[in-house]
Amino acid sequence: MTIQEVASREESTLVSEIVNNIAWITFNNPDRMNAMSQEMWDNSAALLDQYGEDQNGRAIVLKGAGNRAFVAGADISKFGSERASKEAMLSYDNSVSGFHSSLNAVAKPTIAQVNGYCIGGGLAIAIGCDIRICSNKSTFGVPAAKLGIGYKAKGIRELERLVGPAFTAEIFYTARQFNAEEARVMGLVNRVVKEQDLEVTVSDMIARIAQNAPLSIKAVKESLIESGKPESEWDLSAHEATIRQCQTSADYTEGRTAFMEKRKPKFIGQ
């Protein structure tokens, strides 16, 4: 399956679709507000790996099914089977970590399309994306302190990178839910739009991204991937190789030519 063609794949709680070089991954558990099971973590990680490797892909959008939630955390109904023992809890935690590793490593732009509840693990998914666009009815929060859960430093650090230490403290200490406007003021989301405008807004942004030079975008994404790591772990070799590739690419020639000819460029990612 390539992103050059329209294709779709369905799992019981996960739906993916590829349209015009854009991959759409939908968390499909609307009866439980798209709460995540271990299977969903594993399957969505596999999709991110697959789409991240496709040379024709321009971007990946993550969204929730229905109109109530993006993802409202973990699927509590599965705790009896997925967290019944230390071994099971370790396996579940590995699945969650594997998903975030895949999301963090994708060298494609990622957008979270948030409509409704974006809570706990759902907020962690949204934070892992490059861009977050939400509807005005969306709600955000991390209820860890209400559940006695110890949040790992990596997740706390990723939130702090977005909103700073003061808002990070408020989000975790109070464990309350924040509305869309509060999230925008914090810097948690890029923009807030009316619910009826959400899909159009995301589609418009995706179209703008898809029109631009893939190698240029890849260079930025590679830099963002490294900046998300501790500085001692930075490896900019891939980023620097992409910069050199940009300088000798056909797209660089096309961009200059199109500018001189006062027309839109047609980039091919080479």
mmCIF file of N, CA and C in Angstrom, residues 1-3 9 14 16 18 23 25 40-57 59-60 62 94-108 110 221 225:
data_model
loop_
_atom_site.group_PDB
_atom_site.id
_atom_site.type_symbol
_atom_site.label_atom_id
_atom_site.label_comp_id
_atom_site.label_asym_id
_atom_site.label_seq_id
_atom_site.Cartn_x
_atom_site.Cartn_y
_atom_site.Cartn_z
ATOM 1 N N MET A 1 0.849 -1.191 0.000
ATOM 2 C CA MET A 1 0.000 0.000 0.000
ATOM 3 C C MET A 1 0.882 1.238 0.000
ATOM 4 N N THR A 2 0.625 2.156 -0.888
ATOM 5 C CA THR A 2 1.395 3.396 -0.951
ATOM 6 C C THR A 2 0.469 4.577 -0.761
ATOM 7 N N ILE A 3 1.056 5.716 -0.434
ATOM 8 C CA ILE A 3 0.259 6.918 -0.220
ATOM 9 C C ILE A 3 -0.052 7.599 -1.548
ATOM 10 N N ARG A 9 -7.700 1.017 5.694
ATOM 11 C CA ARG A 9 -7.503 -0.191 6.462
ATOM 12 C C ARG A 9 -8.271 -0.033 7.763
ATOM 13 N N LEU A 14 -9.529 0.988 15.283
ATOM 14 C CA LEU A 14 -8.606 1.891 14.595
ATOM 15 C C LEU A 14 -8.942 1.904 13.112
ATOM 16 N N SER A 16 -7.663 3.708 9.384
ATOM 17 C CA SER A 16 -6.691 4.553 8.692
ATOM 18 C C SER A 16 -7.092 4.701 7.237
ATOM 19 N N ILE A 18 -5.742 6.818 3.457
ATOM 20 C CA ILE A 18 -4.728 7.600 2.760
ATOM 21 C C ILE A 18 -5.391 8.294 1.576
ATOM 22 N N ALA A 23 -1.985 10.779 5.212
ATOM 23 C CA ALA A 23 -2.460 9.650 6.007
ATOM 24 C C ALA A 23 -3.322 10.172 7.154
ATOM 25 N N ILE A 25 -5.268 8.863 10.544
ATOM 26 C CA ILE A 25 -5.424 7.781 11.518
ATOM 27 C C ILE A 25 -6.507 8.203 12.508
ATOM 28 N N MET A 40 -4.922 -0.789 20.537
ATOM 29 C CA MET A 40 -4.924 0.478 19.812
ATOM 30 C C MET A 40 -3.545 1.127 19.823
ATOM 31 N N TRP A 41 -2.861 1.071 20.972
ATOM 32 C CA TRP A 41 -1.502 1.615 21.024
ATOM 33 C C TRP A 41 -0.609 0.894 20.031
ATOM 34 N N ASP A 42 -0.686 -0.442 20.030
ATOM 35 C CA ASP A 42 0.194 -1.234 19.160
ATOM 36 C C ASP A 42 -0.118 -1.007 17.677
ATOM 37 N N ASN A 43 -1.399 -1.035 17.329
ATOM 38 C CA ASN A 43 -1.774 -0.911 15.918
ATOM 39 C C ASN A 43 -1.483 0.484 15.364
ATOM 40 N N SER A 44 -1.730 1.507 16.167
ATOM 41 C CA SER A 44 -1.462 2.866 15.685
ATOM 42 C C SER A 44 0.046 3.113 15.571
ATOM 43 N N ALA A 45 0.851 2.504 16.455
ATOM 44 C CA ALA A 45 2.303 2.614 16.325
ATOM 45 C C ALA A 45 2.767 1.984 15.022
ATOM 46 N N ALA A 46 2.204 0.818 14.682
ATOM 47 C CA ALA A 46 2.576 0.146 13.434
ATOM 48 C C ALA A 46 2.213 1.004 12.225
ATOM 49 N N LEU A 47 1.062 1.677 12.275
ATOM 50 C CA LEU A 47 0.665 2.548 11.173
ATOM 51 C C LEU A 47 1.603 3.750 11.049
ATOM 52 N N LEU A 48 1.972 4.330 12.175
ATOM 53 C CA LEU A 48 2.904 5.466 12.127
ATOM 54 C C LEU A 48 4.230 5.051 11.514
ATOM 55 N N ASP A 49 4.715 3.868 11.888
ATOM 56 C CA ASP A 49 5.965 3.369 11.299
ATOM 57 C C ASP A 49 5.816 3.191 9.791
ATOM 58 N N GLN A 50 4.683 2.633 9.377
ATOM 59 C CA GLN A 50 4.452 2.375 7.955
ATOM 60 C C GLN A 50 4.369 3.678 7.164
ATOM 61 N N TYR A 51 3.565 4.606 7.638
ATOM 62 C CA TYR A 51 3.387 5.855 6.906
ATOM 63 C C TYR A 51 4.642 6.722 6.961
ATOM 64 N N GLY A 52 5.376 6.628 8.051
ATOM 65 C CA GLY A 52 6.600 7.402 8.165
ATOM 66 C C GLY A 52 7.656 6.995 7.154
ATOM 67 N N GLU A 53 7.626 5.740 6.739
ATOM 68 C CA GLU A 53 8.612 5.232 5.784
ATOM 69 C C GLU A 53 8.214 5.445 4.334
ATOM 70 N N ASP A 54 6.959 5.775 4.073
ATOM 71 C CA ASP A 54 6.497 5.932 2.697
ATOM 72 C C ASP A 54 7.035 7.234 2.113
ATOM 73 N N GLN A 55 7.806 7.127 1.048
ATOM 74 C CA GLN A 55 8.463 8.289 0.463
ATOM 75 C C GLN A 55 7.482 9.283 -0.151
ATOM 76 N N ASN A 56 6.281 8.830 -0.451
ATOM 77 C CA ASN A 56 5.312 9.715 -1.096
ATOM 78 C C ASN A 56 4.430 10.468 -0.098
ATOM 79 N N GLY A 57 4.503 10.095 1.162
ATOM 80 C CA GLY A 57 3.635 10.718 2.164
ATOM 81 C C GLY A 57 4.047 12.148 2.479
ATOM 82 N N ALA A 59 2.087 14.112 5.020
ATOM 83 C CA ALA A 59 1.735 14.453 6.401
ATOM 84 C C ALA A 59 0.840 13.367 6.977
ATOM 85 N N ILE A 60 0.687 13.397 8.313
ATOM 86 C CA ILE A 60 -0.160 12.435 9.026
ATOM 87 C C ILE A 60 -1.073 13.212 9.965
ATOM 88 N N LEU A 62 -3.942 12.798 13.028
ATOM 89 C CA LEU A 62 -4.542 11.919 14.027
ATOM 90 C C LEU A 62 -5.820 12.570 14.535
ATOM 91 N N ASN A 94 4.955 -0.809 27.843
ATOM 92 C CA ASN A 94 5.834 -0.924 26.667
ATOM 93 C C ASN A 94 5.082 -0.560 25.388
ATOM 94 N N SER A 95 3.802 -0.918 25.324
ATOM 95 C CA SER A 95 2.996 -0.569 24.152
ATOM 96 C C SER A 95 2.807 0.934 24.046
ATOM 97 N N VAL A 96 2.533 1.571 25.187
ATOM 98 C CA VAL A 96 2.372 3.029 25.194
ATOM 99 C C VAL A 96 3.690 3.704 24.797
ATOM 100 N N SER A 97 4.791 3.241 25.388
ATOM 101 C CA SER A 97 6.099 3.810 25.063
ATOM 102 C C SER A 97 6.449 3.596 23.596
ATOM 103 N N GLY A 98 6.088 2.417 23.074
ATOM 104 C CA GLY A 98 6.355 2.133 21.671
ATOM 105 C C GLY A 98 5.601 3.064 20.743
ATOM 106 N N PHE A 99 4.349 3.359 21.110
ATOM 107 C CA PHE A 99 3.573 4.310 20.303
ATOM 108 C C PHE A 99 4.253 5.675 20.283
ATOM 109 N N HIS A 100 4.623 6.167 21.459
ATOM 110 C CA HIS A 100 5.218 7.505 21.527
ATOM 111 C C HIS A 100 6.578 7.543 20.842
ATOM 112 N N SER A 101 7.312 6.456 20.908
ATOM 113 C CA SER A 101 8.585 6.397 20.185
ATOM 114 C C SER A 101 8.351 6.502 18.685
ATOM 115 N N SER A 102 7.321 5.807 18.197
ATOM 116 C CA SER A 102 6.989 5.876 16.772
ATOM 117 C C SER A 102 6.536 7.271 16.377
ATOM 118 N N LEU A 103 5.683 7.881 17.208
ATOM 119 C CA LEU A 103 5.185 9.225 16.901
ATOM 120 C C LEU A 103 6.321 10.236 16.909
ATOM 121 N N ASN A 104 7.208 10.134 17.886
ATOM 122 C CA ASN A 104 8.321 11.084 17.980
ATOM 123 C C ASN A 104 9.319 10.936 16.841
ATOM 124 N N ALA A 105 9.393 9.738 16.262
ATOM 125 C CA ALA A 105 10.413 9.461 15.242
ATOM 126 C C ALA A 105 9.927 9.699 13.820
ATOM 127 N N VAL A 106 8.637 9.936 13.620
ATOM 128 C CA VAL A 106 8.101 10.106 12.269
ATOM 129 C C VAL A 106 8.661 11.371 11.627
ATOM 130 N N ALA A 107 9.341 11.218 10.515
ATOM 131 C CA ALA A 107 9.940 12.366 9.825
ATOM 132 C C ALA A 107 8.958 12.994 8.846
ATOM 133 N N LYS A 108 7.709 13.066 9.244
ATOM 134 C CA LYS A 108 6.639 13.710 8.476
ATOM 135 C C LYS A 108 5.902 14.658 9.417
ATOM 136 N N THR A 110 3.052 16.015 11.627
ATOM 137 C CA THR A 110 1.920 15.357 12.276
ATOM 138 C C THR A 110 1.001 16.410 12.868
ATOM 139 N N LYS A 221 11.606 18.925 10.319
ATOM 140 C CA LYS A 221 11.110 17.870 11.207
ATOM 141 C C LYS A 221 12.264 17.118 11.872
ATOM 142 N N ILE A 225 12.791 16.736 15.853
ATOM 143 C CA ILE A 225 12.936 15.428 16.508
ATOM 144 C C ILE A 225 14.115 15.453 17.466
#
